Short mmCIF file of C-alpha atoms (C1' of nucleotides) in Angstrom, two decimals:
data_model
loop_
_atom_site.label_atom_id
_atom_site.label_comp_id
_atom_site.label_asym_id
_atom_site.label_seq_id
_atom_site.Cartn_x
_atom_site.Cartn_y
_atom_site.Cartn_z
CA UNK D 1 -154.60 -58.52 -103.07
CA UNK D 2 -155.29 -61.22 -105.94
CA UNK D 3 -153.21 -63.80 -107.03
CA UNK D 4 -153.20 -62.55 -109.92
CA UNK D 5 -151.12 -59.83 -108.77
CA UNK D 6 -147.94 -62.05 -107.90
CA UNK D 7 -148.14 -63.77 -110.81
CA UNK D 8 -146.22 -62.14 -113.75
CA UNK D 9 -144.28 -64.51 -115.78
CA UNK D 10 -141.02 -65.33 -113.80
CA UNK D 11 -139.13 -63.55 -115.43
CA UNK D 12 -140.27 -59.91 -114.98
CA UNK D 13 -139.99 -57.90 -112.69
CA UNK D 14 -136.87 -56.64 -110.62
CA UNK D 15 -134.78 -59.70 -112.88
CA UNK D 16 -134.23 -57.56 -115.81
CA UNK D 17 -130.62 -57.52 -116.10
CA UNK D 18 -128.32 -54.33 -116.51
CA UNK D 19 -127.42 -55.14 -120.07
CA UNK D 20 -130.61 -55.81 -121.19
CA UNK D 21 -132.28 -52.36 -119.87
CA UNK D 22 -129.57 -50.85 -121.11
CA UNK D 23 -130.50 -51.95 -124.81
CA UNK D 24 -134.30 -51.66 -123.93
CA UNK D 25 -133.94 -47.63 -125.30
CA UNK D 26 -132.32 -48.76 -128.68
CA UNK D 27 -135.67 -51.53 -129.52
CA UNK D 28 -137.85 -48.04 -127.72
CA UNK D 29 -136.23 -45.88 -131.06
CA UNK D 30 -136.14 -48.18 -133.32
CA UNK D 31 -139.68 -49.44 -132.90
CA UNK D 32 -140.40 -45.68 -132.53
CA UNK D 33 -139.38 -44.90 -136.63
CA UNK D 34 -140.91 -48.16 -137.82
CA UNK D 35 -144.65 -47.00 -135.45
CA UNK D 36 -144.12 -43.65 -137.47
CA UNK D 37 -143.25 -45.37 -141.12
CA UNK D 38 -146.09 -46.99 -140.18
CA UNK D 39 -145.28 -50.23 -140.14
CA UNK D 40 -147.46 -52.68 -138.49
CA UNK D 41 -145.28 -56.07 -137.38
CA UNK D 42 -141.73 -56.29 -137.66
CA UNK D 43 -139.75 -59.21 -137.10
CA UNK D 44 -136.47 -59.91 -134.43
CA UNK D 45 -134.02 -60.12 -137.55
CA UNK D 46 -135.33 -56.63 -138.77
CA UNK D 47 -136.18 -54.92 -135.47
CA UNK D 48 -132.35 -56.20 -134.45
CA UNK D 49 -131.23 -54.88 -137.72
CA UNK D 50 -132.62 -51.29 -137.05
CA UNK D 51 -131.37 -52.04 -133.55
CA UNK D 52 -127.72 -52.91 -134.21
CA UNK D 53 -127.60 -55.73 -132.25
CA UNK D 54 -127.99 -59.90 -133.07
CA UNK D 55 -131.86 -61.79 -133.12
CA UNK D 56 -131.00 -63.47 -130.46
CA UNK D 57 -130.20 -61.07 -128.45
CA UNK D 58 -132.78 -58.98 -128.78
CA UNK D 59 -135.12 -62.26 -128.70
CA UNK D 60 -133.72 -62.81 -124.74
CA UNK D 61 -133.93 -59.53 -124.59
CA UNK D 62 -137.46 -59.29 -124.52
CA UNK D 63 -138.21 -62.92 -123.75
CA UNK D 64 -137.45 -60.94 -120.11
CA UNK D 65 -140.42 -58.64 -120.25
CA UNK D 66 -143.02 -61.63 -121.73
CA UNK D 67 -144.00 -63.74 -124.41
CA UNK D 68 -145.21 -60.31 -126.28
CA UNK D 69 -144.54 -61.93 -129.93
CA UNK D 70 -146.45 -64.51 -132.55
CA UNK D 71 -144.36 -67.17 -133.54
CA UNK D 72 -143.98 -67.35 -138.29
CA UNK D 73 -145.31 -63.24 -137.88
CA UNK D 74 -142.90 -60.95 -135.10
CA UNK D 75 -144.37 -58.53 -133.03
CA UNK D 76 -146.76 -55.74 -132.89
CA UNK D 77 -145.16 -53.20 -133.80
CA UNK D 78 -147.61 -50.27 -131.04
CA UNK D 79 -148.51 -53.01 -128.60
CA UNK D 80 -143.72 -53.46 -128.26
CA UNK D 81 -143.70 -49.54 -127.84
CA UNK D 82 -146.06 -49.53 -125.67
CA UNK D 83 -144.59 -52.45 -123.11
CA UNK D 84 -141.53 -51.60 -123.74
CA UNK D 85 -142.65 -47.94 -122.19
CA UNK D 86 -144.19 -49.18 -119.47
CA UNK D 87 -141.08 -51.65 -118.43
CA UNK D 88 -138.70 -48.40 -118.55
CA UNK D 89 -141.45 -46.13 -117.21
CA UNK D 90 -141.55 -43.99 -119.68
CA UNK D 91 -145.96 -43.79 -119.59
CA UNK D 92 -145.58 -41.08 -117.23
CA UNK D 93 -143.52 -38.12 -116.92
CA UNK D 94 -140.27 -37.54 -115.59
CA UNK D 95 -139.74 -34.08 -115.09
CA UNK D 96 -135.87 -32.70 -114.95
CA UNK D 97 -133.87 -30.35 -113.51
CA UNK D 98 -130.26 -28.98 -115.11
CA UNK D 99 -128.18 -27.79 -112.98
CA UNK D 100 -125.13 -25.93 -114.02
CA UNK D 101 -126.14 -23.77 -117.48
CA UNK D 102 -122.70 -23.30 -118.88
CA UNK D 103 -122.29 -24.25 -122.60
CA UNK D 104 -123.04 -28.10 -122.55
CA UNK D 105 -125.84 -26.67 -119.89
CA UNK D 106 -127.45 -24.64 -122.64
CA UNK D 107 -126.93 -27.37 -124.94
CA UNK D 108 -129.21 -29.57 -123.27
CA UNK D 109 -131.75 -26.87 -122.43
CA UNK D 110 -132.40 -26.90 -125.48
CA UNK D 111 -132.01 -30.04 -126.89
CA UNK D 112 -135.48 -32.01 -128.49
CA UNK D 113 -134.59 -35.39 -127.59
CA UNK D 114 -135.53 -35.78 -123.75
CA UNK D 115 -139.68 -33.47 -124.05
CA UNK D 116 -140.01 -36.49 -126.61
CA UNK D 117 -138.87 -39.40 -124.47
CA UNK D 118 -141.69 -39.08 -121.28
CA UNK D 119 -138.83 -35.89 -120.23
CA UNK D 120 -140.14 -32.74 -119.36
CA UNK D 121 -137.07 -30.43 -118.31
CA UNK D 122 -138.66 -28.85 -115.63
CA UNK D 123 -136.10 -26.50 -114.35
CA UNK D 124 -132.31 -23.88 -115.39
CA UNK D 125 -130.46 -23.74 -112.32
CA UNK D 126 -127.38 -22.11 -111.74
CA UNK D 127 -125.37 -20.19 -108.97
CA UNK D 128 -124.16 -17.38 -110.84
CA UNK D 129 -126.19 -14.43 -110.77
CA UNK D 130 -124.67 -13.19 -114.07
CA UNK D 131 -126.72 -16.31 -115.62
CA UNK D 132 -130.16 -16.76 -113.33
CA UNK D 133 -132.80 -14.61 -115.13
CA UNK D 134 -131.57 -15.83 -118.24
CA UNK D 135 -134.53 -16.91 -120.94
CA UNK D 136 -133.44 -20.11 -122.06
CA UNK D 137 -135.14 -22.66 -124.40
CA UNK D 138 -138.50 -20.75 -123.41
CA UNK D 139 -137.13 -20.97 -119.39
CA UNK D 140 -135.72 -18.45 -117.10
CA UNK D 141 -132.51 -19.69 -115.51
CA UNK D 142 -133.81 -19.80 -111.37
CA UNK D 143 -130.45 -20.20 -108.40
CA UNK D 144 -129.52 -22.67 -107.12
CA UNK D 145 -131.65 -21.42 -104.06
CA UNK D 146 -134.73 -21.99 -104.93
CA UNK D 147 -133.92 -26.08 -106.11
CA UNK D 148 -135.24 -27.49 -102.78
CA UNK D 149 -138.62 -26.06 -103.59
CA UNK D 150 -138.46 -26.53 -107.28
CA UNK D 151 -137.53 -30.01 -106.35
CA UNK D 152 -141.06 -30.50 -103.68
CA UNK D 153 -142.97 -28.53 -106.17
CA UNK D 154 -142.49 -30.18 -109.53
CA UNK D 155 -141.44 -33.50 -108.22
CA UNK D 156 -138.13 -33.79 -109.79
CA UNK D 157 -137.03 -37.09 -109.19
CA UNK D 158 -134.26 -36.33 -111.86
CA UNK D 159 -131.37 -34.35 -112.27
CA UNK D 160 -129.08 -33.48 -115.23
CA UNK D 161 -125.49 -32.23 -113.35
CA UNK D 162 -123.97 -30.01 -116.30
CA UNK D 163 -121.32 -28.21 -113.22
CA UNK D 164 -117.78 -27.71 -113.93
CA UNK D 165 -116.36 -30.50 -112.31
CA UNK D 166 -115.30 -28.82 -108.89
CA UNK D 167 -118.28 -27.36 -107.91
CA UNK D 168 -120.16 -30.43 -108.96
CA UNK D 169 -120.26 -32.93 -105.56
CA UNK D 170 -121.25 -30.32 -103.53
CA UNK D 171 -124.23 -29.73 -105.83
CA UNK D 172 -124.94 -33.81 -105.97
CA UNK D 173 -124.86 -33.50 -101.97
CA UNK D 174 -127.67 -30.87 -102.00
CA UNK D 175 -129.97 -32.84 -104.98
CA UNK D 176 -129.83 -36.06 -103.17
CA UNK D 177 -130.77 -33.65 -99.90
CA UNK D 178 -133.21 -32.11 -101.57
CA UNK D 179 -134.47 -35.60 -102.04
CA UNK D 180 -133.44 -36.22 -105.75
CA UNK D 181 -132.85 -39.92 -106.42
CA UNK D 182 -131.25 -39.99 -109.79
CA UNK D 183 -128.39 -38.40 -111.23
CA UNK D 184 -127.11 -38.31 -114.97
CA UNK D 185 -123.20 -36.51 -114.11
CA UNK D 186 -121.70 -34.50 -116.64
CA UNK D 187 -119.00 -33.64 -114.78
CA UNK D 188 -115.89 -35.69 -114.72
CA UNK D 189 -115.63 -36.28 -111.22
CA UNK D 190 -116.99 -39.27 -109.52
CA UNK D 191 -119.98 -38.91 -107.55
CA UNK D 192 -119.79 -40.26 -103.59
CA UNK D 193 -123.78 -40.20 -102.93
CA UNK D 194 -125.70 -42.40 -100.48
CA UNK D 195 -127.35 -46.07 -101.03
CA UNK D 196 -130.51 -45.36 -102.97
CA UNK D 197 -129.45 -42.86 -105.36
CA UNK D 198 -128.52 -43.70 -108.77
CA UNK D 199 -125.62 -41.81 -110.81
CA UNK D 200 -125.17 -41.86 -114.32
CA UNK D 201 -121.70 -40.07 -115.87
CA UNK D 202 -121.45 -39.76 -119.70
CA UNK D 203 -117.90 -38.58 -120.12
CA UNK D 204 -117.00 -36.65 -123.19
CA UNK D 205 -113.35 -37.41 -122.97
CA UNK D 206 -112.96 -40.88 -122.14
CA UNK D 207 -115.74 -41.83 -125.23
CA UNK D 208 -112.29 -40.45 -127.14
CA UNK D 209 -110.20 -42.13 -125.22
CA UNK D 210 -111.33 -44.78 -125.67
CA UNK D 211 -111.45 -44.39 -129.53
CA UNK D 212 -108.30 -43.53 -128.85
CA UNK D 213 -106.69 -47.01 -127.92
CA UNK D 214 -108.50 -48.11 -130.51
CA UNK D 215 -106.88 -45.76 -133.18
CA UNK D 216 -103.49 -46.93 -132.23
CA UNK D 217 -104.07 -50.13 -132.63
CA UNK D 218 -104.84 -49.25 -136.44
CA UNK D 219 -102.14 -47.39 -136.65
CA UNK D 220 -99.27 -49.88 -135.28
CA UNK D 221 -97.15 -47.09 -134.31
CA UNK D 222 -96.45 -47.49 -130.80
CA UNK D 223 -95.64 -43.50 -130.31
CA UNK D 224 -93.68 -42.59 -128.27
CA UNK D 225 -93.32 -38.80 -127.79
CA UNK D 226 -91.87 -36.70 -125.12
CA UNK D 227 -89.83 -38.13 -122.21
CA UNK D 228 -90.45 -41.53 -120.53
CA UNK D 229 -90.20 -40.81 -116.75
CA UNK D 230 -88.18 -42.83 -114.75
CA UNK D 231 -89.40 -46.28 -113.49
CA UNK D 232 -89.31 -45.69 -109.76
CA UNK D 233 -86.37 -47.72 -108.96
CA UNK D 234 -86.82 -50.80 -106.34
CA UNK D 235 -84.66 -51.95 -103.70
CA UNK D 236 -83.09 -53.95 -105.09
CA UNK D 237 -82.58 -53.07 -108.44
CA UNK D 238 -79.42 -51.40 -110.00
CA UNK D 239 -80.27 -47.63 -110.04
CA UNK D 240 -81.39 -44.52 -110.96
CA UNK D 241 -81.29 -45.28 -114.93
CA UNK D 242 -84.14 -44.53 -116.95
CA UNK D 243 -84.58 -47.77 -118.66
CA UNK D 244 -85.78 -48.65 -122.08
CA UNK D 245 -89.37 -49.06 -122.97
CA UNK D 246 -90.55 -51.31 -124.81
CA UNK D 247 -90.75 -49.69 -127.87
CA UNK W 1 -85.81 -56.66 -135.70
CA UNK W 2 -84.86 -58.04 -132.80
CA UNK W 3 -86.55 -60.50 -130.70
CA UNK W 4 -87.25 -58.09 -128.07
CA UNK W 5 -89.55 -56.45 -129.73
CA UNK W 6 -91.98 -59.37 -128.97
CA UNK W 7 -91.01 -59.91 -125.77
CA UNK W 8 -93.75 -58.05 -123.90
CA UNK W 9 -95.72 -59.69 -121.03
CA UNK W 10 -97.88 -62.19 -122.65
CA UNK W 11 -101.45 -59.86 -121.85
CA UNK W 12 -99.69 -56.60 -122.88
CA UNK W 13 -100.76 -55.95 -126.66
CA UNK W 14 -103.91 -56.98 -128.26
CA UNK W 15 -105.00 -58.68 -125.19
CA UNK W 16 -106.69 -56.13 -123.19
CA UNK W 17 -110.72 -56.77 -122.55
CA UNK W 18 -112.82 -53.79 -123.89
CA UNK W 19 -113.99 -53.29 -120.06
CA UNK W 20 -110.17 -52.53 -119.10
CA UNK W 21 -109.81 -50.15 -121.38
CA UNK W 22 -112.55 -48.39 -121.10
CA UNK W 23 -112.11 -48.02 -117.26
CA UNK W 24 -108.41 -47.02 -118.04
CA UNK W 25 -109.39 -43.43 -118.76
CA UNK W 26 -111.59 -43.70 -114.76
CA UNK W 27 -107.41 -43.87 -113.49
CA UNK W 28 -105.77 -41.85 -115.05
CA UNK W 29 -108.18 -39.05 -114.43
CA UNK W 30 -108.05 -40.30 -110.89
CA UNK W 31 -104.70 -40.39 -111.10
CA UNK W 32 -103.68 -36.54 -112.88
CA UNK W 33 -105.40 -35.51 -109.83
CA UNK W 34 -103.23 -37.66 -107.40
CA UNK W 35 -99.96 -35.43 -109.82
CA UNK W 36 -101.60 -32.19 -108.96
CA UNK W 37 -101.43 -32.56 -105.40
CA UNK W 38 -97.85 -33.08 -105.61
CA UNK W 39 -98.61 -37.17 -104.15
CA UNK W 40 -96.08 -39.45 -105.09
CA UNK W 41 -97.43 -43.16 -104.96
CA UNK W 42 -100.57 -44.69 -104.59
CA UNK W 43 -101.86 -47.92 -102.87
CA UNK W 44 -104.46 -49.62 -105.32
CA UNK W 45 -106.79 -49.27 -102.20
CA UNK W 46 -106.89 -45.55 -102.53
CA UNK W 47 -106.25 -45.15 -106.26
CA UNK W 48 -109.58 -47.91 -106.27
CA UNK W 49 -111.90 -45.51 -103.95
CA UNK W 50 -110.90 -42.73 -105.93
CA UNK W 51 -111.78 -43.62 -109.33
CA UNK W 52 -114.49 -45.76 -107.63
CA UNK W 53 -114.34 -48.76 -108.82
CA UNK W 54 -112.74 -51.64 -105.95
CA UNK W 55 -108.89 -52.89 -106.04
CA UNK W 56 -109.37 -56.46 -107.07
CA UNK W 57 -110.87 -54.81 -110.24
CA UNK W 58 -108.06 -51.47 -110.05
CA UNK W 59 -105.50 -54.18 -109.09
CA UNK W 60 -106.04 -56.91 -111.91
CA UNK W 61 -106.96 -54.28 -114.86
CA UNK W 62 -103.09 -52.85 -114.23
CA UNK W 63 -102.31 -56.32 -113.64
CA UNK W 64 -103.01 -56.83 -118.30
CA UNK W 65 -100.39 -53.19 -118.61
CA UNK W 66 -97.12 -54.95 -116.95
CA UNK W 67 -96.15 -55.25 -113.45
CA UNK W 68 -95.84 -51.36 -112.41
CA UNK W 69 -96.53 -51.59 -108.59
CA UNK W 70 -94.24 -52.55 -105.95
CA UNK W 71 -95.36 -55.12 -103.32
CA UNK W 72 -95.65 -53.36 -100.33
CA UNK W 73 -95.14 -49.89 -101.62
CA UNK W 74 -97.68 -49.04 -104.28
CA UNK W 75 -97.71 -47.49 -107.82
CA UNK W 76 -95.62 -44.49 -108.48
CA UNK W 77 -98.23 -41.89 -109.22
CA UNK W 78 -96.01 -40.35 -112.60
CA UNK W 79 -95.11 -43.35 -114.02
CA UNK W 80 -98.23 -45.13 -114.27
CA UNK W 81 -99.74 -42.15 -115.55
CA UNK W 82 -97.03 -42.15 -117.96
CA UNK W 83 -97.82 -46.00 -118.53
CA UNK W 84 -101.23 -45.60 -119.15
CA UNK W 85 -101.59 -42.70 -121.25
CA UNK W 86 -98.99 -44.58 -123.28
CA UNK W 87 -101.83 -47.42 -122.92
CA UNK W 88 -104.36 -45.50 -124.28
CA UNK W 89 -102.13 -43.42 -126.57
CA UNK W 90 -101.94 -40.03 -125.48
CA UNK W 91 -99.13 -39.12 -126.03
CA UNK W 92 -99.88 -38.06 -129.12
CA UNK W 93 -101.45 -35.77 -130.17
CA UNK W 94 -105.29 -36.52 -131.18
CA UNK W 95 -106.76 -33.61 -134.22
CA UNK W 96 -110.42 -34.59 -133.88
CA UNK W 97 -112.75 -32.93 -136.43
CA UNK W 98 -116.59 -31.44 -134.89
CA UNK W 99 -119.19 -31.57 -137.59
CA UNK W 100 -122.17 -30.13 -137.11
CA UNK W 101 -122.42 -26.22 -135.25
CA UNK W 102 -125.81 -26.38 -133.46
CA UNK W 103 -126.04 -26.20 -129.59
CA UNK W 104 -123.92 -28.95 -128.53
CA UNK W 105 -121.57 -28.44 -130.87
CA UNK W 106 -120.79 -25.62 -129.83
CA UNK W 107 -120.29 -26.40 -126.22
CA UNK W 108 -118.15 -29.57 -127.31
CA UNK W 109 -116.19 -27.15 -129.15
CA UNK W 110 -115.74 -24.49 -126.16
CA UNK W 111 -115.18 -27.76 -123.78
CA UNK W 112 -111.77 -27.43 -122.06
CA UNK W 113 -112.30 -32.11 -121.45
CA UNK W 114 -110.66 -31.95 -124.65
CA UNK W 115 -107.15 -29.91 -125.04
CA UNK W 116 -106.39 -30.89 -122.17
CA UNK W 117 -106.62 -34.90 -122.84
CA UNK W 118 -104.03 -35.43 -125.85
CA UNK W 119 -107.29 -34.19 -128.36
CA UNK W 120 -107.17 -31.13 -130.32
CA UNK W 121 -110.29 -29.62 -131.63
CA UNK W 122 -108.93 -29.41 -135.59
CA UNK W 123 -111.54 -28.06 -137.24
CA UNK W 124 -115.62 -27.77 -137.18
CA UNK W 125 -117.86 -28.16 -139.82
CA UNK W 126 -121.07 -27.56 -140.93
CA UNK W 127 -123.22 -28.07 -143.42
CA UNK W 128 -125.06 -24.23 -143.49
CA UNK W 129 -123.39 -21.49 -144.71
CA UNK W 130 -125.30 -19.41 -142.13
CA UNK W 131 -123.24 -21.01 -139.92
CA UNK W 132 -119.75 -21.37 -141.87
CA UNK W 133 -117.51 -18.35 -141.57
CA UNK W 134 -118.29 -17.99 -137.32
CA UNK W 135 -116.02 -18.15 -135.30
CA UNK W 136 -116.17 -20.49 -132.41
CA UNK W 137 -113.12 -21.13 -129.68
CA UNK W 138 -111.13 -18.92 -131.68
CA UNK W 139 -111.94 -20.73 -135.02
CA UNK W 140 -113.84 -20.12 -138.16
CA UNK W 141 -115.98 -23.26 -139.06
CA UNK W 142 -115.55 -24.13 -142.58
CA UNK W 143 -117.73 -26.02 -144.80
CA UNK W 144 -118.80 -29.66 -144.99
CA UNK W 145 -116.96 -29.42 -148.71
CA UNK W 146 -113.53 -28.82 -147.16
CA UNK W 147 -113.83 -32.20 -145.48
CA UNK W 148 -111.65 -34.82 -147.51
CA UNK W 149 -109.52 -31.31 -147.15
CA UNK W 150 -109.17 -31.17 -144.23
CA UNK W 151 -108.49 -34.27 -143.15
CA UNK W 152 -105.85 -34.88 -145.23
CA UNK W 153 -104.10 -31.50 -143.97
CA UNK W 154 -105.00 -32.08 -140.37
CA UNK W 155 -104.24 -35.71 -140.17
CA UNK W 156 -107.74 -36.20 -138.74
CA UNK W 157 -108.60 -39.44 -137.55
CA UNK W 158 -111.36 -38.73 -135.72
CA UNK W 159 -114.52 -37.57 -135.88
CA UNK W 160 -117.46 -36.34 -134.07
CA UNK W 161 -120.91 -35.95 -134.99
CA UNK W 162 -123.39 -33.57 -133.25
CA UNK W 163 -124.90 -33.63 -136.36
CA UNK W 164 -129.34 -33.71 -135.62
CA UNK W 165 -129.74 -37.47 -136.44
CA UNK W 166 -131.28 -37.41 -139.77
CA UNK W 167 -127.99 -35.95 -141.15
CA UNK W 168 -125.94 -38.24 -139.64
CA UNK W 169 -125.42 -41.23 -141.61
CA UNK W 170 -124.37 -39.41 -144.91
CA UNK W 171 -121.98 -37.57 -142.55
CA UNK W 172 -120.26 -40.65 -141.53
CA UNK W 173 -120.35 -42.43 -144.97
CA UNK W 174 -118.79 -39.18 -145.72
CA UNK W 175 -115.73 -38.78 -143.10
CA UNK W 176 -115.14 -42.57 -143.61
CA UNK W 177 -114.80 -42.07 -147.30
CA UNK W 178 -112.16 -38.66 -146.29
CA UNK W 179 -110.11 -41.61 -144.16
CA UNK W 180 -111.49 -41.30 -140.83
CA UNK W 181 -111.29 -44.31 -139.37
CA UNK W 182 -112.76 -43.48 -135.69
CA UNK W 183 -116.90 -41.81 -135.15
CA UNK W 184 -117.69 -40.62 -131.80
CA UNK W 185 -121.40 -40.01 -132.50
CA UNK W 186 -123.77 -37.66 -130.40
CA UNK W 187 -126.50 -38.52 -133.30
CA UNK W 188 -129.77 -40.53 -132.01
CA UNK W 189 -128.65 -43.18 -134.84
CA UNK W 190 -127.46 -46.88 -135.26
CA UNK W 191 -124.70 -45.54 -137.42
CA UNK W 192 -123.45 -48.83 -140.29
CA UNK W 193 -119.73 -48.21 -141.56
CA UNK W 194 -117.31 -50.36 -142.86
CA UNK W 195 -114.57 -53.12 -140.54
CA UNK W 196 -112.09 -50.88 -139.11
CA UNK W 197 -114.12 -48.35 -138.64
CA UNK W 198 -115.08 -47.73 -134.93
CA UNK W 199 -118.11 -46.05 -133.69
CA UNK W 200 -118.80 -44.89 -130.22
CA UNK W 201 -121.84 -43.24 -129.13
CA UNK W 202 -123.07 -40.85 -126.35
CA UNK W 203 -127.57 -40.52 -126.26
CA UNK W 204 -128.32 -38.24 -123.85
CA UNK W 205 -132.24 -39.60 -123.95
CA UNK W 206 -131.16 -42.77 -123.25
CA UNK W 207 -129.39 -43.05 -120.20
CA UNK W 208 -132.23 -40.84 -118.68
CA UNK W 209 -134.26 -43.79 -119.67
CA UNK W 210 -132.00 -45.93 -117.77
CA UNK W 211 -132.38 -43.80 -115.04
CA UNK W 212 -136.45 -43.95 -115.44
CA UNK W 213 -136.22 -47.55 -115.64
CA UNK W 214 -134.56 -48.01 -111.90
CA UNK W 215 -136.59 -44.61 -110.73
CA UNK W 216 -139.75 -46.47 -112.05
CA UNK W 217 -139.00 -49.37 -109.60
CA UNK W 218 -137.64 -47.16 -106.71
CA UNK W 219 -141.28 -45.42 -106.46
CA UNK W 220 -142.69 -48.97 -106.14
CA UNK W 221 -145.31 -47.73 -108.43
CA UNK W 222 -146.08 -49.34 -111.58
CA UNK W 223 -147.62 -46.75 -113.30
CA UNK W 224 -150.27 -46.33 -116.15
CA UNK W 225 -151.09 -43.83 -117.65
CA UNK W 226 -152.92 -42.64 -120.77
CA UNK W 227 -154.91 -45.80 -123.09
CA UNK W 228 -153.28 -48.97 -123.13
CA UNK W 229 -153.42 -50.42 -126.92
CA UNK W 230 -155.34 -53.90 -127.39
CA UNK W 231 -152.56 -56.93 -127.44
CA UNK W 232 -152.57 -58.14 -131.50
CA UNK W 233 -155.11 -61.25 -131.47
CA UNK W 234 -153.68 -64.21 -132.27
CA UNK W 235 -155.76 -67.00 -133.64
CA UNK W 236 -156.99 -68.99 -131.75
CA UNK W 237 -157.27 -66.51 -128.92
CA UNK W 238 -160.58 -64.93 -128.50
CA UNK W 239 -161.15 -61.79 -130.21
CA UNK W 240 -159.82 -58.36 -130.29
CA UNK W 241 -160.88 -57.49 -126.69
CA UNK W 242 -158.39 -55.54 -125.03
CA UNK W 243 -157.20 -57.44 -122.58
CA UNK W 244 -156.19 -56.34 -118.83
CA UNK W 245 -152.50 -55.50 -118.62
CA UNK W 246 -151.37 -56.67 -114.95
CA UNK W 247 -150.97 -53.48 -113.31
"C1'" DT J 1 -87.84 -59.31 -89.92
"C1'" DA J 2 -92.53 -57.84 -90.03
"C1'" DG J 3 -95.54 -55.61 -92.56
"C1'" DA J 4 -97.51 -53.77 -96.16
"C1'" DT J 5 -98.92 -54.08 -100.57
"C1'" DT J 6 -98.93 -56.47 -105.02
"C1'" DG J 7 -99.68 -59.37 -108.62
"C1'" DT J 8 -102.18 -63.89 -109.88
"C1'" DT J 9 -104.81 -68.29 -109.38
"C1'" DA J 10 -109.21 -69.68 -108.57
"C1'" DA J 11 -114.50 -69.58 -108.55
"C1'" DT J 12 -118.19 -67.04 -109.34
"C1'" DC J 13 -121.06 -64.88 -111.74
"C1'" DG J 14 -123.94 -62.61 -115.11
"C1'" DA J 15 -123.85 -61.89 -120.69
"C1'" DT J 16 -123.83 -63.42 -124.89
"C1'" DT J 17 -124.46 -66.89 -129.03
"C1'" DA J 18 -126.37 -71.01 -131.78
"C1'" DA J 19 -129.34 -73.68 -132.23
"C1'" DC J 20 -134.22 -76.06 -132.02
"C1'" DA J 21 -138.83 -76.97 -130.43
"C1'" DA J 22 -142.11 -74.68 -130.13
"C1'" DT J 23 -146.35 -73.33 -132.96
"C1'" DC J 24 -148.58 -69.30 -135.08
"C1'" DT M 1 -149.93 -78.36 -144.20
"C1'" DA M 2 -146.01 -76.44 -144.72
"C1'" DG M 3 -143.19 -71.83 -144.19
"C1'" DA M 4 -141.76 -68.92 -140.71
"C1'" DT M 5 -140.68 -67.18 -136.60
"C1'" DT M 6 -140.21 -66.90 -132.10
"C1'" DG M 7 -139.28 -67.82 -127.13
"C1'" DT M 8 -136.03 -70.95 -124.95
"C1'" DT M 9 -131.90 -74.05 -123.48
"C1'" DA M 10 -127.59 -74.64 -123.21
"C1'" DA M 11 -122.73 -74.54 -124.26
"C1'" DT M 12 -119.42 -70.97 -124.62
"C1'" DC M 13 -117.27 -66.82 -123.06
"C1'" DG M 14 -116.14 -62.48 -120.90
"C1'" DA M 15 -115.95 -60.19 -116.57
"C1'" DT M 16 -115.75 -59.81 -111.41
"C1'" DT M 17 -114.09 -60.35 -106.59
"C1'" DA M 18 -112.13 -62.71 -102.34
"C1'" DA M 19 -108.26 -65.03 -101.63
"C1'" DC M 20 -103.12 -65.51 -100.63
"C1'" DA M 21 -98.72 -66.47 -102.56
"C1'" DA M 22 -94.96 -63.54 -103.83
"C1'" DT M 23 -91.89 -59.87 -102.76
"C1'" DC M 24 -91.01 -55.54 -101.19
#
DNA sequence: TAGATTGTTAATCGATTAACAATC
DNA sequence: TAGATTGTTAATCGATTAACAATC
């Protein structure tokens, strides 16, 4: 193999920080919008504003991919779209399987945002025979029994779990056994998976709880409604009297 | 006001790191499960395992709330549930409005995970008269025209945006104007809001893109499909020939 | 008392940011 | 050339982690 193969800029390859990877899709989205508007070039200042970050961070992030800008000019929109897409692995199509066709699975099956970004919903799966066979978004829902076959034949490497929480771990185990190495988990459970399998989670109620925390600070009140549980008494402390909580 | 009011442990109050706040809901979920099983106490090691973090991080996180454990014993499950709930502001009920009743809004309206965690879906709203009036999860969908009234009367402080992307900013503006100060945004857009308004976003396709990035590294291939856009020529460089990309 | 486990310290690591030399 | 803007450096900030004294 020629030496050129390994002569990547030092920062490329494995070395892209996770925080940067997580922002690349934001840049890509902003760039796609510019591309559709026919904008040929964009400065780090403009692109950063469109993506909702500051320009120093944007430039640092892009520098991990290489030197794709032009000083005094900015970045070529199309070229940068391509470079980021390639870095994220979106120049190929990723077949995705959705497991658990309840309300959320149903919504995701119909979600247009996947197809437009290099993902293809290859299969909808459910364990309930009352659901299998139904047609959703033009696809028949298949039974979980077909999982292994589908993964094999359609080269599915990403699974999306939208089952109820109690079923999620078992589904994850089956996905892993079938050869899937990336899981997007919507069930509110911690999944345990072997090394080498990536799990990302989306938890709707966790996001709300984080908002509630900040909302509480804003309103200034420290509201305590309902009974306050007794602090468990420790040996050496005076008894079982519920102590007054700091208001 | 008595001085005791301000004698909080130094680390309490404003000082809780964001990363810690984001993990408190995880601990709460794990603790709730333990509570339901009737487990009276738990060690940092056990709780950390249940929440999917390491125990040093868990102890550090909990130490920001106060000293609620007992050395040699662990944490009282019920007591810690209460303390975390209080810190997150979940001892009160948060009325939530969902705006945009498409597939996703529909799914969220039916999502049980909200009610069980101190949130109450107070209203479903849509701008489309073909949708308003429909009953979903036992509630009638109201028209956007009623937004201001609903926010006022039901004391809604959290809005969930599940509209298509092009409508999201306008909806956010109206929510803010109506007095809402926390927004959970599912639309794939960067929202601009005034200081003091919190926005959190959930973007399904971004999560998939992050998975795709890592998936690509695993498979080892650096697949380039389709045409490679020409690198924009810079003055001083040789012409417009598309350069060969690093494979 | 001996064993267990917390709460905290301090070291390390990674991410953010401002500033500016390089260069178009 | 002068103005604009990148790419990079270095300082700062925040988060993670191991280790262990405190203490139940």
